[in-house]
mmCIF file of C-alpha atoms and ligand atoms in Angstrom:
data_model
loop_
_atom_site.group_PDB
_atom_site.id
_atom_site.type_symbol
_atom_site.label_atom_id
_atom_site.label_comp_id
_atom_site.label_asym_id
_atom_site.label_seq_id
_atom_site.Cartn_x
_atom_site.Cartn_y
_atom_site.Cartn_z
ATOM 1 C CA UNK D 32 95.116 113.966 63.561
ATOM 2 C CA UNK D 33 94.843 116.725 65.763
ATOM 3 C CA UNK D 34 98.028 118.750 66.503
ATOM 4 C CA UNK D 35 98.942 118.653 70.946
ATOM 5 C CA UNK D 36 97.551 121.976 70.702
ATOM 6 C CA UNK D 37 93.903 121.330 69.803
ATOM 7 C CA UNK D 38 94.236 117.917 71.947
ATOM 8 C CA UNK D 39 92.074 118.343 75.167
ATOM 9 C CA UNK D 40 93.633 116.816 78.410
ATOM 10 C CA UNK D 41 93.238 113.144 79.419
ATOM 11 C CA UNK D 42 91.260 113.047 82.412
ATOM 12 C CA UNK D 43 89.900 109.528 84.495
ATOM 13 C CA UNK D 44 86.595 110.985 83.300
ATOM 14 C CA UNK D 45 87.833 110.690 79.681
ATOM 15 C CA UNK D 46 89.151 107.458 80.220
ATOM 16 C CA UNK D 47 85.345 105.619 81.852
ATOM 17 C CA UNK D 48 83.949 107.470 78.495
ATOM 18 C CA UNK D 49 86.390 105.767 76.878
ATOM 19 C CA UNK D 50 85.379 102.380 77.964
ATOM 20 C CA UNK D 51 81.245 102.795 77.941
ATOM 21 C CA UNK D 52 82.021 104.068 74.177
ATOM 22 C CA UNK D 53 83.755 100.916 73.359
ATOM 23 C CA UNK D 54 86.785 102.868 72.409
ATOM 24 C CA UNK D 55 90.468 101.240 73.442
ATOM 25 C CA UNK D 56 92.567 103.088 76.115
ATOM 26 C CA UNK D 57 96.343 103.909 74.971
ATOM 27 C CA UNK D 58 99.174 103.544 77.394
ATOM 28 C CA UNK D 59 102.499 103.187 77.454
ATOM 29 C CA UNK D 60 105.872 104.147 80.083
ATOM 30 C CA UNK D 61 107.711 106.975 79.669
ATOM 31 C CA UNK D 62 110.931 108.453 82.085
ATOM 32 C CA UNK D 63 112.802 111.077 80.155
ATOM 33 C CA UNK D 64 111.178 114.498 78.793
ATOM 34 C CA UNK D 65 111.904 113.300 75.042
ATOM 35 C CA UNK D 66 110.189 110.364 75.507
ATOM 36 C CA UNK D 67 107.253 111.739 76.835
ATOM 37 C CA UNK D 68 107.240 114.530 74.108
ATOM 38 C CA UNK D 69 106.958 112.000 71.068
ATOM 39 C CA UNK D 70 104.225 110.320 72.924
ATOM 40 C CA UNK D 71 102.503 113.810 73.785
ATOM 41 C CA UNK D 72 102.422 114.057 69.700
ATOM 42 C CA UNK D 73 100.824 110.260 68.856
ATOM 43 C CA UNK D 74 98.211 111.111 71.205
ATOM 44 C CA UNK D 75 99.189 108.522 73.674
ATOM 45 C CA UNK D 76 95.956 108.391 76.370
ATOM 46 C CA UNK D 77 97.985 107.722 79.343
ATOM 47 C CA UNK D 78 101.534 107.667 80.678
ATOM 48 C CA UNK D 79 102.726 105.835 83.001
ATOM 49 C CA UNK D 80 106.285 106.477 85.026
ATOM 50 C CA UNK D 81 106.208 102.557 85.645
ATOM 51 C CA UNK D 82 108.387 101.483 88.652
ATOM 52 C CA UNK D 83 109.999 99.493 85.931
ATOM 53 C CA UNK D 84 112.524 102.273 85.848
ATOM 54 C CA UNK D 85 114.534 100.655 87.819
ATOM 55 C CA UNK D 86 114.974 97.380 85.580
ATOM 56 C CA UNK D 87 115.082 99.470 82.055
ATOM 57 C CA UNK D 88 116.580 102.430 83.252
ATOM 58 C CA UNK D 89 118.656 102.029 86.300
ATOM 59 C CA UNK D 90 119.921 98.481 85.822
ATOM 60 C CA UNK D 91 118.519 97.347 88.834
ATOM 61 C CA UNK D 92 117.824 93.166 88.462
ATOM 62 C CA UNK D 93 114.059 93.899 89.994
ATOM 63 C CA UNK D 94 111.570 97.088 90.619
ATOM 64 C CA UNK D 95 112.442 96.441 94.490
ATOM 65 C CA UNK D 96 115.183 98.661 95.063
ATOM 66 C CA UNK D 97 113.606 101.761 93.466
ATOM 67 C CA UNK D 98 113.174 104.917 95.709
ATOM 68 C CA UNK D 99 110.777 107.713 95.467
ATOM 69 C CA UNK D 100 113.301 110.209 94.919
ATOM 70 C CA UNK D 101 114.587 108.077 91.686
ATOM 71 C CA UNK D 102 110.714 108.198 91.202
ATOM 72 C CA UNK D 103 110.107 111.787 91.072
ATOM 73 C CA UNK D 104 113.003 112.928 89.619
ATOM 74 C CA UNK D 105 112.245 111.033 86.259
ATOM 75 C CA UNK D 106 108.445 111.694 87.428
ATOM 76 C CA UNK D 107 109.761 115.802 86.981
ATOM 77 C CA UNK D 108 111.281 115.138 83.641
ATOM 78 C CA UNK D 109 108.470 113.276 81.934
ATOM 79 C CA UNK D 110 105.744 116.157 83.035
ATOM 80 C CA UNK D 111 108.354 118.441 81.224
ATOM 81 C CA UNK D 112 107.320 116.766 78.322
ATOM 82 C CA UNK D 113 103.856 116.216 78.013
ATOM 83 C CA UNK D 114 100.870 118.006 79.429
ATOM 84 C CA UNK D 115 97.594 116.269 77.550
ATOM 85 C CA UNK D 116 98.316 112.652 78.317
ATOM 86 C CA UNK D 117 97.242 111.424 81.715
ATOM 87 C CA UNK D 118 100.087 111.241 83.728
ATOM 88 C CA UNK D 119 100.523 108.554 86.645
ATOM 89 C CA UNK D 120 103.411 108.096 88.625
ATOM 90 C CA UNK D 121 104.153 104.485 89.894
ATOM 91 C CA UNK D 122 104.168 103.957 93.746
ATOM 92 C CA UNK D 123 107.636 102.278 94.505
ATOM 93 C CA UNK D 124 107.802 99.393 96.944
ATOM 94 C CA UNK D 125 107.321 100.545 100.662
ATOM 95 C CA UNK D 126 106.054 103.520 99.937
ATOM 96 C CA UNK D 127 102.283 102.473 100.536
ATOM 97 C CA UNK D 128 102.498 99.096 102.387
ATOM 98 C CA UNK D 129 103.224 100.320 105.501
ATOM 99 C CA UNK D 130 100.584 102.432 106.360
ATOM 100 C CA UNK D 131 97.690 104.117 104.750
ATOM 101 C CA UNK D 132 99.109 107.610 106.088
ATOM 102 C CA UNK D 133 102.603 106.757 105.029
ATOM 103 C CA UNK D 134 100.888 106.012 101.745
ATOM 104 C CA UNK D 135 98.981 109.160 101.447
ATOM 105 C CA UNK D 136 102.122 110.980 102.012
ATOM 106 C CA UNK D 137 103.792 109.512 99.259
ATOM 107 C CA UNK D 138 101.033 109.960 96.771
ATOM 108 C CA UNK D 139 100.819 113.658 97.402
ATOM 109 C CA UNK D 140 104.617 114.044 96.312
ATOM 110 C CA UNK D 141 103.729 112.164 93.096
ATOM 111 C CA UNK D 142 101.110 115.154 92.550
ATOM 112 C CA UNK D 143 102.738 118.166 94.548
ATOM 113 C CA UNK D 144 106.600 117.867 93.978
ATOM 114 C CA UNK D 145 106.313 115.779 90.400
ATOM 115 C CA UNK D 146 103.471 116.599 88.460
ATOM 116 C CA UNK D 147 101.749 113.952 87.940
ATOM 117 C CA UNK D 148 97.699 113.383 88.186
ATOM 118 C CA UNK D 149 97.105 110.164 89.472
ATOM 119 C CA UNK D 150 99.448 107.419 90.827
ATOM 120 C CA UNK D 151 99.347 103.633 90.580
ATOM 121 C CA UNK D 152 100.068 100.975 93.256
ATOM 122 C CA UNK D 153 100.175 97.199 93.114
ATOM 123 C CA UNK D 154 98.199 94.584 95.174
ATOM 124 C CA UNK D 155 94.321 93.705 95.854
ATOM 125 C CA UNK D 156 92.789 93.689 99.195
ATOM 126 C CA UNK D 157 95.592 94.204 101.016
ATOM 127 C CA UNK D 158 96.080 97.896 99.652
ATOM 128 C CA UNK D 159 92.536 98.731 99.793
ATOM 129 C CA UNK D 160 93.121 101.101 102.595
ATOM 130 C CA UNK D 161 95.601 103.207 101.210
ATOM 131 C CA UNK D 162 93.737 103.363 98.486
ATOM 132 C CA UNK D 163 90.137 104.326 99.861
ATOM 133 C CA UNK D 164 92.642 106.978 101.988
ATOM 134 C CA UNK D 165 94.359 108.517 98.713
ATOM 135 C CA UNK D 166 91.275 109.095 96.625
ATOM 136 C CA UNK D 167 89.303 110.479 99.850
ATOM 137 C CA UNK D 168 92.092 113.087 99.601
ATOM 138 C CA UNK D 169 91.416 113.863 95.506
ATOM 139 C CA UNK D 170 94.400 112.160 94.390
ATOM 140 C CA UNK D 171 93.465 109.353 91.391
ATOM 141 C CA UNK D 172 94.193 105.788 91.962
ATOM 142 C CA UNK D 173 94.953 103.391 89.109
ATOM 143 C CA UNK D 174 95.008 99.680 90.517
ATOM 144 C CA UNK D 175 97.330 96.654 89.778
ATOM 145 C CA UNK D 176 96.442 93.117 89.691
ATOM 146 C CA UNK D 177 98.075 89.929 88.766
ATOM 147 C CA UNK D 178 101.987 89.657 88.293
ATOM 148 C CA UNK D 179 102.581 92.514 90.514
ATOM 149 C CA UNK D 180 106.428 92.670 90.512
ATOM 150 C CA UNK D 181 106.740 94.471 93.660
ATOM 151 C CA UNK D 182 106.150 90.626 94.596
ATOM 152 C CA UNK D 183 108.300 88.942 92.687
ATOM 153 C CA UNK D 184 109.369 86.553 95.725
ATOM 154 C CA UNK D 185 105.676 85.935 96.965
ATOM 155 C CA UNK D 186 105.516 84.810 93.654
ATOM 156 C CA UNK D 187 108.041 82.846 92.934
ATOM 157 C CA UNK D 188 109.391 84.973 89.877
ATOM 158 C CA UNK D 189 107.673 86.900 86.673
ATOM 159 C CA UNK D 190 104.927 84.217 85.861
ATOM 160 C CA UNK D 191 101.535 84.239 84.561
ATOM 161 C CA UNK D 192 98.802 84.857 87.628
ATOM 162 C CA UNK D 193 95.294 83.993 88.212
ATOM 163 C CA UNK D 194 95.479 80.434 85.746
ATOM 164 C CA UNK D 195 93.496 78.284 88.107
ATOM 165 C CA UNK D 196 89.398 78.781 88.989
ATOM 166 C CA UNK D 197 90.251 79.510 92.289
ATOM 167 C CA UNK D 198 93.133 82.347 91.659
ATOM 168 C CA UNK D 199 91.249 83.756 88.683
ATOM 169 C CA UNK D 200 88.062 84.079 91.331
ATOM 170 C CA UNK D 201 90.640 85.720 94.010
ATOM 171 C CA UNK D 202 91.590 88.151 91.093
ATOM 172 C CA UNK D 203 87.760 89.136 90.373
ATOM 173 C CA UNK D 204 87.069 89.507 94.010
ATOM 174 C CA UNK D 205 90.279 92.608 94.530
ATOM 175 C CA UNK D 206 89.535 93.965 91.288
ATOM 176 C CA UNK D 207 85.928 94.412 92.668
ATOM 177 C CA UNK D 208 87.353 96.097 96.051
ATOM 178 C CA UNK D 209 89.928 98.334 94.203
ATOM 179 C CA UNK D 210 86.917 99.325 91.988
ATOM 180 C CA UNK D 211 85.092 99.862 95.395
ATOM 181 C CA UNK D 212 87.316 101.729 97.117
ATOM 182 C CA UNK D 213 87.393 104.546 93.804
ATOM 183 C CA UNK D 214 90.470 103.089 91.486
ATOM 184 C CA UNK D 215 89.852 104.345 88.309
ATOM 185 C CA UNK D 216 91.249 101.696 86.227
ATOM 186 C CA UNK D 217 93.295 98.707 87.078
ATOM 187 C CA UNK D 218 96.267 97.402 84.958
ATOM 188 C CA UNK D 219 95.654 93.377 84.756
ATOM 189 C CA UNK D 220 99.237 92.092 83.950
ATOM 190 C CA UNK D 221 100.164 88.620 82.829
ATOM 191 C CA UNK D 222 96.622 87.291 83.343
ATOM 192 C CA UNK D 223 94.456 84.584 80.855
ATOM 193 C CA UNK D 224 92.829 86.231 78.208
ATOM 194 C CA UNK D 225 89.214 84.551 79.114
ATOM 195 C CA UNK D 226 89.913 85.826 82.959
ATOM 196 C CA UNK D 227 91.425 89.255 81.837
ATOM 197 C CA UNK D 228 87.910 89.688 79.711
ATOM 198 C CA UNK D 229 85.974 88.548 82.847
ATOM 199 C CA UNK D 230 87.064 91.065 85.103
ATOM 200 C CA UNK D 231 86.668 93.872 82.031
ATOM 201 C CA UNK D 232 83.205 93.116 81.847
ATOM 202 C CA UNK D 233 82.344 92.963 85.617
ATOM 203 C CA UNK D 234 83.310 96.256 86.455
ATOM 204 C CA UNK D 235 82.538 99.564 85.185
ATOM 205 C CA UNK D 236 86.247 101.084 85.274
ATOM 206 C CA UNK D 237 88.624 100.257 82.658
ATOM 207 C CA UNK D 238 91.161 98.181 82.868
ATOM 208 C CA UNK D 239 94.476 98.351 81.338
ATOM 209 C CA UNK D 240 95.713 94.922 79.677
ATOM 210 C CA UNK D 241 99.880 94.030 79.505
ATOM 211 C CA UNK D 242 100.015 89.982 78.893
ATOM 212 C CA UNK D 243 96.436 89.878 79.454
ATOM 213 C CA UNK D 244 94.841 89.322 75.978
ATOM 214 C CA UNK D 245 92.286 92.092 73.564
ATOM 215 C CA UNK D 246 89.722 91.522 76.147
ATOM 216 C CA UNK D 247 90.857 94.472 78.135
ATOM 217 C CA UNK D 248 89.944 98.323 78.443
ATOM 218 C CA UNK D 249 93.245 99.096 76.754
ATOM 219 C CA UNK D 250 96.917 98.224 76.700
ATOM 220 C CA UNK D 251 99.818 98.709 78.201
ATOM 221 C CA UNK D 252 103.564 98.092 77.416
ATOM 222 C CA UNK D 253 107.109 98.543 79.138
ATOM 223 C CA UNK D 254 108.505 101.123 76.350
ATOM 224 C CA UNK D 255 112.092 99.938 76.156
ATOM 225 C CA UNK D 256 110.317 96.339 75.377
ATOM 226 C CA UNK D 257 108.444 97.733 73.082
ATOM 227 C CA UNK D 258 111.751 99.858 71.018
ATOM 228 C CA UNK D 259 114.420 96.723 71.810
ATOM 229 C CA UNK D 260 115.987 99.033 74.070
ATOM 230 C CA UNK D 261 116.169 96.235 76.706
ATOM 231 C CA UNK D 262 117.934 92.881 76.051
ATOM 232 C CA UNK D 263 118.294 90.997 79.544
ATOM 233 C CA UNK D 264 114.400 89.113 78.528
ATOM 234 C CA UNK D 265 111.653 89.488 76.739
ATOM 235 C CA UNK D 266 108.476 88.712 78.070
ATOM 236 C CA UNK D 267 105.952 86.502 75.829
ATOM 237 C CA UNK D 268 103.766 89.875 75.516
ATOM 238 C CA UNK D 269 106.027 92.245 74.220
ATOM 239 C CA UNK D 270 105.663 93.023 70.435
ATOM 240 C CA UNK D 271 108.721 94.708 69.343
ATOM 241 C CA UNK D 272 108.422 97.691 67.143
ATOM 242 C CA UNK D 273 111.887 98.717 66.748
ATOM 243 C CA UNK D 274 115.506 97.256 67.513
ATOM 244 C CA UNK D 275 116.811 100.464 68.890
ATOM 245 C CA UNK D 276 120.070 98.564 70.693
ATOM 246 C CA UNK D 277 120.955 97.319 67.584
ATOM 247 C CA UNK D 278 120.320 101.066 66.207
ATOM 248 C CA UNK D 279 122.372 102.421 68.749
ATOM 249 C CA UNK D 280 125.201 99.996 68.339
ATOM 250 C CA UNK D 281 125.467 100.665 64.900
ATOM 251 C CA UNK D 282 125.517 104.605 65.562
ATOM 252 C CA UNK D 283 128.324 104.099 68.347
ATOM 253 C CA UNK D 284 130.311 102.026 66.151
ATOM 254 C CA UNK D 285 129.991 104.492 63.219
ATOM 255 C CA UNK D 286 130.923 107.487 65.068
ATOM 256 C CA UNK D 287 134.025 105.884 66.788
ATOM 257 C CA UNK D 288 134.887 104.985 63.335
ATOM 258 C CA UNK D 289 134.647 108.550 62.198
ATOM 259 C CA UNK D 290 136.311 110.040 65.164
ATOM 260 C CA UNK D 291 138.935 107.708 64.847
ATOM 261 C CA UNK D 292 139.402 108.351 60.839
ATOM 262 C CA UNK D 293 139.083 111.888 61.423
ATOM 263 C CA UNK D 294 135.935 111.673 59.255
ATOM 264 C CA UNK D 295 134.428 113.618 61.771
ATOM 265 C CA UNK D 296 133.826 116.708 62.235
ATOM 266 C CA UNK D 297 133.565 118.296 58.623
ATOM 267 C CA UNK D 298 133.545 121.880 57.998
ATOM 268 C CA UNK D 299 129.724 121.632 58.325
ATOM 269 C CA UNK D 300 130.250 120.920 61.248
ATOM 270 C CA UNK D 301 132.572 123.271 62.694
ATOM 271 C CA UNK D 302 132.263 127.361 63.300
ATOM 272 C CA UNK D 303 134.870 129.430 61.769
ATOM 273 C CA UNK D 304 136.674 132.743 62.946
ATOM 274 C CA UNK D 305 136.893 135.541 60.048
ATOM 275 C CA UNK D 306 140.331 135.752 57.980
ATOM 276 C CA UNK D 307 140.943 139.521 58.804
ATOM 277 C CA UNK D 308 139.987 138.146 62.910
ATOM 278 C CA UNK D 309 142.159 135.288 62.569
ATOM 279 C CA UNK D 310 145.480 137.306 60.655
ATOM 280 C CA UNK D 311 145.103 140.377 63.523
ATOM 281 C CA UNK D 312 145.419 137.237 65.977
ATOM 282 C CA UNK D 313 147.980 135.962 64.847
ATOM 283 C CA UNK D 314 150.186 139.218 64.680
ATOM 284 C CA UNK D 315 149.027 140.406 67.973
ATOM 285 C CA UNK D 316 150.275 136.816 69.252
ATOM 286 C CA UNK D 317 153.877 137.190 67.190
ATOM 287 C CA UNK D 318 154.471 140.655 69.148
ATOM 288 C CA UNK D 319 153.584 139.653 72.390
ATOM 289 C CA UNK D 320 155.716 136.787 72.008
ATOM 290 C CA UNK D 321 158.783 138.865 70.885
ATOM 291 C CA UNK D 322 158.178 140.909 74.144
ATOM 292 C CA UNK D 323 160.302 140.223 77.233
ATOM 293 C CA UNK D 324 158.768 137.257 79.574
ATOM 294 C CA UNK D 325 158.141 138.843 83.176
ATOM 295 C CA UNK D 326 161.576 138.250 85.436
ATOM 296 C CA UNK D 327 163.256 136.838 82.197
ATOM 297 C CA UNK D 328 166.363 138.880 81.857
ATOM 298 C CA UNK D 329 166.527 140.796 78.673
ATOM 299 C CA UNK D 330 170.445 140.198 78.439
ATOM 300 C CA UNK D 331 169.613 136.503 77.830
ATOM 301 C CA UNK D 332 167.988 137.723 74.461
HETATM 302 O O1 KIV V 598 106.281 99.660 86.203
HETATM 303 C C1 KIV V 598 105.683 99.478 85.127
HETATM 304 O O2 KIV V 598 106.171 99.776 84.042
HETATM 305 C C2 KIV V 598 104.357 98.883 85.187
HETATM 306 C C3 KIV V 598 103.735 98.453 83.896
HETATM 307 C C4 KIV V 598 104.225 97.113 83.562
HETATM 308 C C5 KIV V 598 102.257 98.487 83.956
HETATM 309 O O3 KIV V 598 103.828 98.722 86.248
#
């Protein structure tokens, strides 16, 4: 494997070779500078600072409430971290929808005040616009289709999109028009395998599967789903590949166990003052002691 050094930088360009070369597209959310770092050593293709932040992260019970400042400042810590993977920052609610200027604004902090290289927004031909508006000004676009939970109301809640002929045709038709407008790829989330593959094969920019089957460009996941590091749900498309709450509980109990048996800290643990240091101290501390206490009066001795 080659070492971050020797690995060139992921660019959109790398990704569409990617996809006419038949080779899968790696992504995953990051939004802390370690985080980023391990995946900046596995050779991770793309990450994502994924408005789901404020569920995993913040505590927040949807991605609604999420702000662009909370946005860049994790946006700040994960380009800290990793410089070859494709970095995207996430567009958070109402900071595109309400007009393609406002929009365009917005994306350019992603790139100017956060260091990212592309930024992602949810919706189909509604968003269009901003879109054609933020790649006209050389800012990338990645595209998001199906359970966009910026909608979670429209909706209805975090359920599977595009399951009948008619919603899976709707969902062909705006992945067309994002691809028109110049997204470079377009996450397909919580969409039927068959229609996920569709959509794959009827445009010519990847797209980035989470719930939406092997037919896809590539995958995505939610990170903490992925390390058990969030237990309110668990989607039907997360694979887990670590219990890290259960890790972490275990560590939390141990130390408290330690601190509280005074098993910790050892010597190893500690730093240590020379003997000779510690007996001049000591003396120094026993004559100043012995010396009269300012207005103490020395007939009281
Ligand atoms: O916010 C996020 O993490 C996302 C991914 C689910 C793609 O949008």
């Amino acid at each position: 494997m080659p070492t971050s050094l020797e690995r060139a930088k992921i660019t959109t360009l790398t990704l569409r070779q990617k996809k006419e070369r038949g080779e899968v597209i790696t992504m995953l959310t990051a939004y802390d500078y370690a985080t980023a770092i391990a995946m900046e050593r596995v050779g991770i293709d793309i990450i994502l600072v994924g408005d789901s932040l404020g569920m995993v992260v913040l505590g927040y019970t949807t991605t609604l409430p999420v702000t662009m400042d909370e946005m860049l400042h994790h946006c700040r810590a994960v380009a800290r971290g990793a410089q070859h993977p494709l970095l995207v920052g996430d567009m958070p609610f109402m900071s595109y929808q309400v007009s393609p200027q406002d929009a365009l604004r917005n994306a350019g902090r992603f790139v100017k005040e956060a260091g990212m290289d592309a930024v992602k927004l949810e919706g189909g031909r509604e968003v269009v616009e901003a879109v054609r508006v933020i790649v006209d000004a050389g800012i990338p676009v990645m595209g998001h289709l199906g359970l966009t939970p910026q909608s979670i109301h429209k909706l209805g809640g975090f359920r599977a999109q595009g399951r009948t002929a008619r919603a899976a045709q709707r969902l062909i038709e705006d992945a067309r028009l994002l691809e028109a407008a110049g997204c470079f790829a377009i996450v397909l989330e919580a969409v039927p395998d068959r229609i996920a593959e569709l959509i794959s094969k009827r445009i010519a920019i990847p797209t980035i599967g989470i719930g939406a089957g092997t037919g896809c460009d590539g995958q995505v996941l939610v990170t903490h789903d992925l390390l058990g590091l969030f237990d309110r749900f668990t989607p039907k498309f997360v694979k887990k590949y670590a219990d890290l709450h259960a890790e972490m509980a275990r560590a939390f109990a141990e130390y408290k166990h330690d601190v509280e048996t005074r098993a910790f800290p050892t010597p190893a643990h500690t730093y240590t003052i020379d003997d000779a240091e510690f007996a001049a101290l000591l003396d120094a501390l026993s004559q100043s002691d012995s010396l009269p206490k300012p207005g103490m009066d020395s007939s009281a001795r």
